XYZ file of C-alpha atoms in Angstrom:
300
model
C 21.166 13.447 26.563
C 17.461 14.400 25.104
C 17.872 11.260 22.703
C 18.814 8.987 25.685
C 15.608 10.598 27.921
C 13.433 9.413 24.603
C 14.939 5.803 24.224
C 14.311 5.543 28.124
C 10.781 6.617 27.735
C 10.053 4.176 25.009
C 11.766 1.399 26.633
C 9.803 2.148 30.093
C 6.558 2.311 27.943
C 7.105 -1.100 26.154
C 7.821 -2.577 29.638
C 4.773 -1.103 30.825
C 2.784 -2.576 28.053
C 4.613 -5.981 28.281
C 3.005 -5.869 31.837
C -0.373 -5.096 31.123
C -0.555 -7.521 28.405
C 1.418 -10.198 30.978
C -1.252 -9.414 33.204
C -4.038 -9.960 30.856
C -2.881 -13.430 29.790
C -2.612 -14.396 33.287
C -6.469 -13.330 33.986
C -7.364 -14.805 30.950
C -5.932 -18.150 31.716
C -7.472 -18.058 35.282
C -10.926 -17.232 33.930
C -10.587 -20.191 31.475
C -9.606 -22.527 34.399
C -12.411 -21.274 36.477
C -14.784 -21.956 33.726
C -13.368 -25.354 33.070
C -13.806 -26.154 36.697
C -17.421 -24.776 36.712
C -18.070 -27.114 33.516
C -16.594 -30.146 35.466
C -18.719 -29.391 38.848
C -22.060 -28.976 36.647
C -21.368 -32.307 34.811
C -20.997 -33.943 38.313
C -24.069 -32.296 39.452
C -26.146 -33.458 36.256
C -24.877 -36.951 36.928
C -25.776 -37.209 40.404
C -29.263 -35.729 39.671
C -30.146 -38.053 37.354
C -29.215 -41.164 39.357
C -31.570 -39.131 41.870
C -34.220 -39.073 39.626
C -33.800 -42.468 38.482
C -33.938 -43.923 42.452
C -37.394 -41.486 43.083
C -39.063 -43.012 39.853
C -40.211 -45.969 41.922
C -40.351 -49.709 41.163
C -40.814 -50.820 37.524
C -43.928 -52.037 36.305
C -42.629 -55.657 36.277
C -41.730 -55.337 39.973
C -45.204 -53.743 40.463
C -47.086 -56.371 38.746
C -45.206 -59.197 40.813
C -45.976 -57.320 44.081
C -49.779 -57.258 43.032
C -49.513 -60.840 42.341
C -47.983 -61.591 45.497
C -50.373 -59.437 47.427
C -53.641 -61.119 45.698
C -52.175 -64.458 46.981
C -54.404 -66.036 50.244
C -51.781 -66.104 52.963
C -51.613 -69.244 55.141
C -53.605 -68.654 58.320
C -51.118 -68.150 61.121
C -51.517 -70.106 64.778
C -50.726 -67.172 66.371
C -49.713 -63.369 65.840
C -46.024 -62.706 65.690
C -43.768 -59.787 66.101
C -42.749 -58.509 62.625
C -39.032 -57.245 62.720
C -38.336 -53.983 61.021
C -36.741 -54.539 57.777
C -33.244 -53.787 57.192
C -32.623 -50.475 55.007
C -32.021 -51.578 51.486
C -28.792 -49.861 49.875
C -29.230 -47.948 46.955
C -27.263 -46.449 44.351
C -24.755 -43.564 45.329
C -25.995 -40.469 43.419
C -22.060 -39.414 43.594
C -20.964 -42.595 42.436
C -19.506 -41.220 39.366
C -17.585 -38.154 41.127
C -15.941 -40.591 43.778
C -15.303 -42.874 40.574
C -13.775 -39.728 38.642
C -11.278 -38.399 41.839
C -10.434 -40.941 44.822
C -9.349 -37.603 46.894
C -13.189 -36.956 47.011
C -14.216 -37.695 50.476
C -17.870 -36.483 50.101
C -20.267 -34.189 48.432
C -21.804 -31.440 50.423
C -25.434 -29.758 49.638
C -27.089 -27.157 51.609
C -30.546 -27.087 49.889
C -31.629 -23.347 49.058
C -28.143 -22.223 48.661
C -25.171 -22.234 46.246
C -23.060 -24.868 48.853
C -23.084 -27.922 46.336
C -19.619 -29.406 46.105
C -17.424 -31.994 46.442
C -15.353 -32.259 49.678
C -11.680 -33.045 49.290
C -9.363 -34.839 51.687
C -5.815 -35.165 51.103
C -4.109 -36.149 54.636
C -0.433 -35.830 53.211
C -1.025 -32.366 51.993
C -4.190 -30.686 53.285
C -3.524 -27.693 50.846
C -3.316 -29.597 47.860
C -6.563 -28.337 46.687
C -6.321 -24.753 48.465
C -6.042 -23.519 44.625
C -6.933 -26.585 42.552
C -10.226 -27.732 41.117
C -11.678 -30.985 41.279
C -9.368 -31.966 38.221
C -6.445 -30.784 39.910
C -6.068 -28.058 37.777
C -5.171 -24.479 38.773
C -8.472 -22.768 40.355
C -8.917 -19.644 42.283
C -11.823 -21.017 43.826
C -10.210 -24.101 45.164
C -12.335 -26.911 46.363
C -13.977 -27.332 49.899
C -11.399 -29.344 52.243
C -12.146 -31.585 54.953
C -9.492 -31.010 57.548
C -6.908 -33.792 57.758
C -7.527 -34.564 61.444
C -11.192 -35.073 60.528
C -11.964 -38.595 59.764
C -15.360 -40.323 58.033
C -14.355 -43.899 58.726
C -14.347 -44.458 61.718
C -16.047 -41.252 62.370
C -14.644 -38.358 64.459
C -17.022 -36.502 66.855
C -16.588 -33.594 64.834
C -15.699 -33.009 60.865
C -14.374 -29.495 59.850
C -14.596 -28.550 56.238
C -12.675 -25.226 55.098
C -13.935 -23.431 52.114
C -12.659 -19.986 50.427
C -15.190 -17.276 51.271
C -15.159 -15.928 47.204
C -16.906 -12.707 46.564
C -18.819 -14.255 43.555
C -20.244 -16.579 46.018
C -18.690 -19.452 45.060
C -17.353 -22.134 47.580
C -18.090 -20.607 51.253
C -19.050 -17.342 49.618
C -22.762 -17.298 50.851
C -21.944 -18.857 54.158
C -22.158 -15.420 56.137
C -25.747 -15.349 55.090
C -26.145 -17.378 57.963
C -25.908 -14.528 60.635
C -29.279 -13.587 59.803
C -31.608 -16.105 62.027
C -34.381 -15.812 59.453
C -32.006 -17.312 56.742
C -30.603 -20.015 59.067
C -34.135 -21.226 59.612
C -34.879 -21.500 56.249
C -31.784 -23.362 55.196
C -30.941 -24.913 58.594
C -30.607 -28.462 57.030
C -27.223 -29.487 55.510
C -26.596 -32.810 53.454
C -23.241 -34.680 53.194
C -23.031 -37.479 50.680
C -20.212 -39.859 51.785
C -19.419 -42.989 49.938
C -21.295 -45.268 52.661
C -24.544 -43.013 53.590
C -26.259 -39.910 53.263
C -25.735 -38.175 56.318
C -28.225 -35.334 57.508
C -27.257 -32.215 59.885
C -29.330 -29.495 61.501
C -27.497 -26.112 62.439
C -27.045 -25.549 65.929
C -24.549 -22.738 66.249
C -23.239 -19.826 64.012
C -20.425 -17.387 65.006
C -17.505 -15.429 64.092
C -14.131 -16.369 65.624
C -10.543 -16.484 64.500
C -7.298 -18.069 64.189
C -5.327 -17.649 67.495
C -1.878 -17.737 68.473
C -0.669 -21.042 69.981
C -0.175 -19.436 73.264
C -3.677 -17.984 73.582
C -5.617 -19.499 76.201
C -8.747 -19.476 74.415
C -11.564 -21.768 72.793
C -10.142 -22.805 69.596
C -13.158 -24.236 67.808
C -10.639 -25.727 64.718
C -8.805 -28.192 67.195
C -11.850 -30.241 68.338
C -12.454 -33.326 66.568
C -12.649 -36.045 69.082
C -14.694 -36.213 72.235
C -14.221 -39.282 74.182
C -15.609 -38.079 77.658
C -18.688 -36.209 78.415
C -16.647 -33.454 79.770
C -14.647 -33.079 76.376
C -18.063 -33.045 74.310
C -19.501 -30.554 76.776
C -16.572 -28.269 76.976
C -17.105 -27.940 72.771
C -20.982 -27.660 73.121
C -20.999 -24.894 75.735
C -18.470 -22.906 73.997
C -20.235 -22.820 70.675
C -23.553 -22.395 72.469
C -22.035 -19.325 74.137
C -20.460 -17.982 70.857
C -23.545 -18.446 68.839
C -25.010 -15.024 67.151
C -28.586 -16.364 68.052
C -30.439 -19.798 69.498
C -31.042 -22.012 66.794
C -33.245 -24.108 69.398
C -31.280 -27.391 68.288
C -29.550 -29.252 71.594
C -27.067 -31.889 71.536
C -25.466 -34.359 74.137
C -22.520 -36.701 74.212
C -22.664 -39.077 71.714
C -24.314 -36.586 69.070
C -21.705 -35.822 66.191
C -21.086 -32.567 64.275
C -20.481 -30.944 61.046
C -18.372 -27.471 61.327
C -18.188 -25.366 58.374
C -15.390 -22.553 58.298
C -14.437 -19.816 56.183
C -12.679 -16.760 56.336
C -13.910 -13.298 57.368
C -12.106 -10.006 57.994
C -13.504 -8.629 61.295
C -10.225 -9.482 63.010
C -6.754 -10.750 61.564
C -7.107 -14.477 60.428
C -11.069 -14.174 61.260
C -13.267 -17.131 60.823
C -17.008 -17.356 60.264
C -18.342 -20.497 61.570
C -21.340 -22.598 61.097
C -21.690 -26.120 63.270
C -24.503 -28.684 62.780
C -25.499 -31.682 64.596
C -26.013 -34.955 62.812
C -29.732 -36.040 62.681
C -31.184 -39.400 61.314
C -29.437 -40.799 58.718
C -30.700 -41.250 54.965
C -30.008 -43.911 52.347
C -27.445 -46.334 52.766
C -25.199 -46.680 49.361
C -24.233 -49.662 47.526
C -20.236 -49.853 47.412
C -18.719 -48.550 44.393
C -18.017 -51.154 42.018
C -14.005 -51.614 41.334
C -14.543 -52.886 37.697
C -15.923 -49.464 36.958
C -13.451 -47.591 39.049
C -11.188 -49.001 36.439
C -12.773 -48.171 33.878
C -12.695 -44.318 34.957
C -8.739 -44.467 35.370
């Protein structure tokens, strides 16, 4: 009997050691995956930064000389002054071209200057949760990716775009979003940029609030159900509710015809709680040249 107890004790000890080893291996692999995903994102950011710097470096010396010669030529007198039409925007290279080429599931790239939010936004209409625990490369990653709600659409543009992201303790993804509870923080970080394939969309924070995912039968305002306003009444219902819920007055207003960007992450003040930042679209930035299909084939 004593011998049997000894054997059982040894077996239990071995099982415990085995569990610890297995847990260690899983944790090690998770860290490896997270590290690999971070390296991928860093490479994509570096590529975008290089393209931005190239665009902002200005015209070449050759074009500058040509412009100078043109300016020095004596223009022919015009019989009468004519109205000069505003020049059409000239499309430029998309700074996130390489990211769009690398993964066709990427719908946009979001940046909140001065914060850690600087990530691709994935859109998979057939399976909204595909990137919930996957990185940009599609491999396992606890951080997951930022996800554009499948009921949101960039082309044609819906009234409201909703982006979901994990509230990571490390600050990754939307882990820093709750800092918007502080009105001073919002004032310093009120600008949000969404780089799509077609253009740079700019936004300004209009409301910040806490909410939750309600039961289907609950007759309450559900921010996550609003995507399109076809009438002023539908628009005003969403607008008034987010303004009433907002933790403070941002000073930003909106009217029918405006577009919104809603960022949502989990918080735990209630069951299935959500922290929400809503921004209104302002004047757009650069228009972008289309992604070269030949370049896309080279990436594949």
